[in-house]
mmCIF file of C-alpha atoms in Angstrom:
data_model
loop_
_atom_site.group_PDB
_atom_site.id
_atom_site.type_symbol
_atom_site.label_atom_id
_atom_site.label_comp_id
_atom_site.label_asym_id
_atom_site.label_seq_id
_atom_site.Cartn_x
_atom_site.Cartn_y
_atom_site.Cartn_z
ATOM 1 C CA UNK D 1 -0.138 0.248 0.090
ATOM 2 C CA UNK D 2 3.138 2.185 -0.047
ATOM 3 C CA UNK D 3 3.543 5.304 -2.484
ATOM 4 C CA UNK D 4 6.949 5.108 -3.927
ATOM 5 C CA UNK D 5 8.659 6.838 -6.961
ATOM 6 C CA UNK D 6 10.536 4.872 -9.522
ATOM 7 C CA UNK D 7 11.432 4.981 -13.700
ATOM 8 C CA UNK D 8 9.828 3.062 -16.193
ATOM 9 C CA UNK D 9 12.788 0.716 -16.820
ATOM 10 C CA UNK D 10 11.003 -1.305 -20.153
ATOM 11 C CA UNK D 11 7.533 -1.623 -21.313
ATOM 12 C CA UNK D 12 5.717 -4.514 -23.097
ATOM 13 C CA UNK D 13 2.194 -5.268 -24.587
ATOM 14 C CA UNK D 14 1.464 -7.195 -21.206
ATOM 15 C CA UNK D 15 2.626 -3.977 -18.695
ATOM 16 C CA UNK D 16 5.716 -2.562 -17.764
ATOM 17 C CA UNK D 17 8.849 -2.776 -15.407
ATOM 18 C CA UNK D 18 9.662 -0.004 -13.051
ATOM 19 C CA UNK D 19 13.019 0.673 -11.350
ATOM 20 C CA UNK D 20 12.280 1.401 -7.631
ATOM 21 C CA UNK D 21 15.999 1.542 -6.511
ATOM 22 C CA UNK D 22 19.763 -0.069 -7.533
ATOM 23 C CA UNK D 23 18.432 -3.615 -7.234
ATOM 24 C CA UNK D 24 14.461 -3.467 -7.037
ATOM 25 C CA UNK D 25 12.791 -3.700 -10.092
ATOM 26 C CA UNK D 26 8.797 -3.970 -9.683
ATOM 27 C CA UNK D 27 6.153 -5.225 -12.540
ATOM 28 C CA UNK D 28 3.071 -3.431 -13.362
ATOM 29 C CA UNK D 29 0.728 -5.055 -15.492
ATOM 30 C CA UNK D 30 -1.484 -3.597 -18.207
ATOM 31 C CA UNK D 31 -4.539 -3.263 -16.040
ATOM 32 C CA UNK D 32 -2.868 -1.100 -13.635
ATOM 33 C CA UNK D 33 -1.092 1.298 -16.234
ATOM 34 C CA UNK D 34 -3.913 3.622 -15.959
ATOM 35 C CA UNK D 35 -7.886 4.337 -15.087
ATOM 36 C CA UNK D 36 -8.592 4.620 -18.895
ATOM 37 C CA UNK D 37 -7.617 2.830 -21.680
ATOM 38 C CA UNK D 38 -4.155 3.495 -22.917
ATOM 39 C CA UNK D 39 -3.946 2.766 -26.950
ATOM 40 C CA UNK D 40 -0.076 2.829 -26.566
ATOM 41 C CA UNK D 41 1.638 1.841 -23.385
ATOM 42 C CA UNK D 42 5.043 2.164 -24.760
ATOM 43 C CA UNK D 43 4.108 6.209 -25.875
ATOM 44 C CA UNK D 44 2.546 7.158 -22.592
ATOM 45 C CA UNK D 45 5.200 5.351 -20.342
ATOM 46 C CA UNK D 46 8.598 5.778 -22.261
ATOM 47 C CA UNK D 47 11.832 4.023 -20.525
ATOM 48 C CA UNK D 48 13.274 6.628 -18.126
ATOM 49 C CA UNK D 49 9.904 8.300 -17.270
ATOM 50 C CA UNK D 50 9.306 9.196 -13.415
ATOM 51 C CA UNK D 51 6.386 7.632 -12.226
ATOM 52 C CA UNK D 52 4.438 7.256 -9.057
ATOM 53 C CA UNK D 53 3.353 3.951 -7.809
ATOM 54 C CA UNK D 54 1.116 2.147 -5.464
ATOM 55 C CA UNK D 55 2.660 -1.175 -4.069
ATOM 56 C CA UNK D 56 0.253 -3.892 -4.566
ATOM 57 C CA UNK D 57 2.209 -7.014 -3.152
ATOM 58 C CA UNK D 58 5.910 -7.483 -2.538
ATOM 59 C CA UNK D 59 7.755 -10.888 -1.768
ATOM 60 C CA UNK D 60 11.038 -11.075 -0.076
ATOM 61 C CA UNK D 61 10.992 -15.010 -0.711
ATOM 62 C CA UNK D 62 10.730 -14.561 -4.522
ATOM 63 C CA UNK D 63 12.103 -10.736 -5.031
ATOM 64 C CA UNK D 64 9.038 -9.756 -6.944
ATOM 65 C CA UNK D 65 7.033 -6.478 -6.302
ATOM 66 C CA UNK D 66 3.704 -5.857 -8.084
ATOM 67 C CA UNK D 67 2.625 -1.722 -8.485
ATOM 68 C CA UNK D 68 0.303 0.425 -9.902
ATOM 69 C CA UNK D 69 0.559 3.573 -11.718
ATOM 70 C CA UNK D 70 -3.137 3.929 -11.792
ATOM 71 C CA UNK D 71 -4.114 7.761 -10.778
ATOM 72 C CA UNK D 72 -6.722 6.383 -8.683
ATOM 73 C CA UNK D 73 -4.075 4.684 -6.463
ATOM 74 C CA UNK D 74 -1.567 7.117 -6.474
ATOM 75 C CA UNK D 75 -3.811 10.299 -6.183
ATOM 76 C CA UNK D 76 -3.044 10.805 -2.267
ATOM 77 C CA UNK D 77 0.161 12.538 -3.279
ATOM 78 C CA UNK D 78 -1.344 15.364 -5.875
ATOM 79 C CA UNK D 79 0.656 17.925 -8.030
ATOM 80 C CA UNK D 80 0.863 21.508 -6.014
ATOM 81 C CA UNK D 81 0.197 25.005 -6.853
ATOM 82 C CA UNK D 82 3.533 26.307 -7.407
ATOM 83 C CA UNK D 83 2.481 29.656 -6.680
ATOM 84 C CA UNK D 84 0.867 28.968 -3.556
ATOM 85 C CA UNK D 85 2.592 29.683 -0.435
ATOM 86 C CA UNK D 86 2.116 28.251 3.199
ATOM 87 C CA UNK D 87 0.125 30.771 5.297
ATOM 88 C CA UNK D 88 2.699 32.824 7.208
ATOM 89 C CA UNK D 89 1.856 30.993 11.004
ATOM 90 C CA UNK D 90 3.153 27.753 9.211
ATOM 91 C CA UNK D 91 5.847 29.292 7.176
ATOM 92 C CA UNK D 92 9.334 28.875 9.445
ATOM 93 C CA UNK D 93 11.984 31.714 9.209
ATOM 94 C CA UNK D 94 14.882 31.063 6.767
ATOM 95 C CA UNK D 95 17.696 31.126 9.431
ATOM 96 C CA UNK D 96 15.409 28.531 11.565
ATOM 97 C CA UNK D 97 14.955 26.140 8.487
ATOM 98 C CA UNK D 98 18.297 25.861 7.657
ATOM 99 C CA UNK D 99 19.430 25.410 11.210
ATOM 100 C CA UNK D 100 17.160 22.311 11.272
ATOM 101 C CA UNK D 101 18.441 21.044 8.306
ATOM 102 C CA UNK D 102 20.927 18.337 8.566
ATOM 103 C CA UNK D 103 22.708 16.194 5.872
ATOM 104 C CA UNK D 104 20.894 13.036 5.647
ATOM 105 C CA UNK D 105 17.694 14.232 6.399
ATOM 106 C CA UNK D 106 14.553 13.463 4.436
ATOM 107 C CA UNK D 107 12.283 16.385 3.111
ATOM 108 C CA UNK D 108 9.530 16.714 0.803
ATOM 109 C CA UNK D 109 8.829 19.294 -1.612
ATOM 110 C CA UNK D 110 7.526 20.466 -4.900
ATOM 111 C CA UNK D 111 9.494 20.779 -8.003
ATOM 112 C CA UNK D 112 9.842 24.551 -8.873
ATOM 113 C CA UNK D 113 11.859 24.501 -12.132
ATOM 114 C CA UNK D 114 13.768 21.797 -14.102
ATOM 115 C CA UNK D 115 17.074 22.549 -15.554
ATOM 116 C CA UNK D 116 19.782 20.347 -17.725
ATOM 117 C CA UNK D 117 21.834 20.449 -14.539
ATOM 118 C CA UNK D 118 19.233 19.508 -11.971
ATOM 119 C CA UNK D 119 16.003 20.018 -10.134
ATOM 120 C CA UNK D 120 15.009 23.110 -7.823
ATOM 121 C CA UNK D 121 12.569 22.090 -5.136
ATOM 122 C CA UNK D 122 10.624 24.231 -2.801
ATOM 123 C CA UNK D 123 10.671 22.308 0.767
ATOM 124 C CA UNK D 124 7.357 21.987 2.582
ATOM 125 C CA UNK D 125 6.799 24.468 5.534
ATOM 126 C CA UNK D 126 9.658 26.855 4.508
ATOM 127 C CA UNK D 127 10.537 29.577 2.285
ATOM 128 C CA UNK D 128 13.800 27.190 1.348
ATOM 129 C CA UNK D 129 14.212 25.934 -2.014
ATOM 130 C CA UNK D 130 17.185 23.498 -2.996
ATOM 131 C CA UNK D 131 18.955 22.082 -5.861
ATOM 132 C CA UNK D 132 18.873 18.415 -6.904
ATOM 133 C CA UNK D 133 21.894 18.411 -9.057
ATOM 134 C CA UNK D 134 21.686 15.699 -12.006
ATOM 135 C CA UNK D 135 24.269 13.864 -10.565
ATOM 136 C CA UNK D 136 22.237 13.035 -7.353
ATOM 137 C CA UNK D 137 19.293 11.956 -9.120
ATOM 138 C CA UNK D 138 19.768 8.507 -9.543
ATOM 139 C CA UNK D 139 22.621 5.828 -10.125
ATOM 140 C CA UNK D 140 22.092 5.591 -13.704
ATOM 141 C CA UNK D 141 23.059 8.334 -15.985
ATOM 142 C CA UNK D 142 20.101 10.725 -16.298
ATOM 143 C CA UNK D 143 19.666 11.209 -20.310
ATOM 144 C CA UNK D 144 16.464 13.491 -20.187
ATOM 145 C CA UNK D 145 15.546 15.339 -17.023
ATOM 146 C CA UNK D 146 12.822 17.124 -18.473
ATOM 147 C CA UNK D 147 11.030 13.806 -19.053
ATOM 148 C CA UNK D 148 11.809 12.570 -15.380
ATOM 149 C CA UNK D 149 10.311 15.480 -13.822
ATOM 150 C CA UNK D 150 7.647 18.342 -14.220
ATOM 151 C CA UNK D 151 7.103 21.905 -12.178
ATOM 152 C CA UNK D 152 4.451 20.988 -9.385
ATOM 153 C CA UNK D 153 5.292 17.330 -8.928
ATOM 154 C CA UNK D 154 5.804 16.092 -5.279
ATOM 155 C CA UNK D 155 9.112 14.750 -4.535
ATOM 156 C CA UNK D 156 11.120 13.329 -1.724
ATOM 157 C CA UNK D 157 14.607 14.131 -1.094
ATOM 158 C CA UNK D 158 17.962 13.626 0.822
ATOM 159 C CA UNK D 159 19.762 16.520 2.162
ATOM 160 C CA UNK D 160 23.455 16.009 0.896
ATOM 161 C CA UNK D 161 24.654 19.465 2.014
ATOM 162 C CA UNK D 162 23.561 22.736 3.573
ATOM 163 C CA UNK D 163 24.923 26.052 2.268
ATOM 164 C CA UNK D 164 24.182 28.900 4.940
#
């Protein structure tokens, strides 16, 4: 039932495989690709596309993971309005926000902008934005960062450094 992110690894007439990490691939059968009919799965889910998945089943014994890409299954994490800022009482001052961030922290936010060298993410509950450099996005070489991220998309990041 967990929501996870991954990248489309391969697509076939029966569904697709999604890379969830270095050693974890998941299968998504055709009926779990979308809520509506998809005439060309290869066009809708090209290899390398960043997708949000709901884990339907996982077996440690067999090493198999089954996921769904259907928006009705993954809707708990919606796209946010980039122009919407938290109300002032919820927003922590910049200095305080910076002081709380530590290397290794996991943070959530929304993609503000996608550039060839990385992705800018606005951190939830703060006035801070951070850069996720293209070399830190995944273990494999990123061929097309614009296909992986869209402005407004929700992401979870790890803090690798804080510049004061």
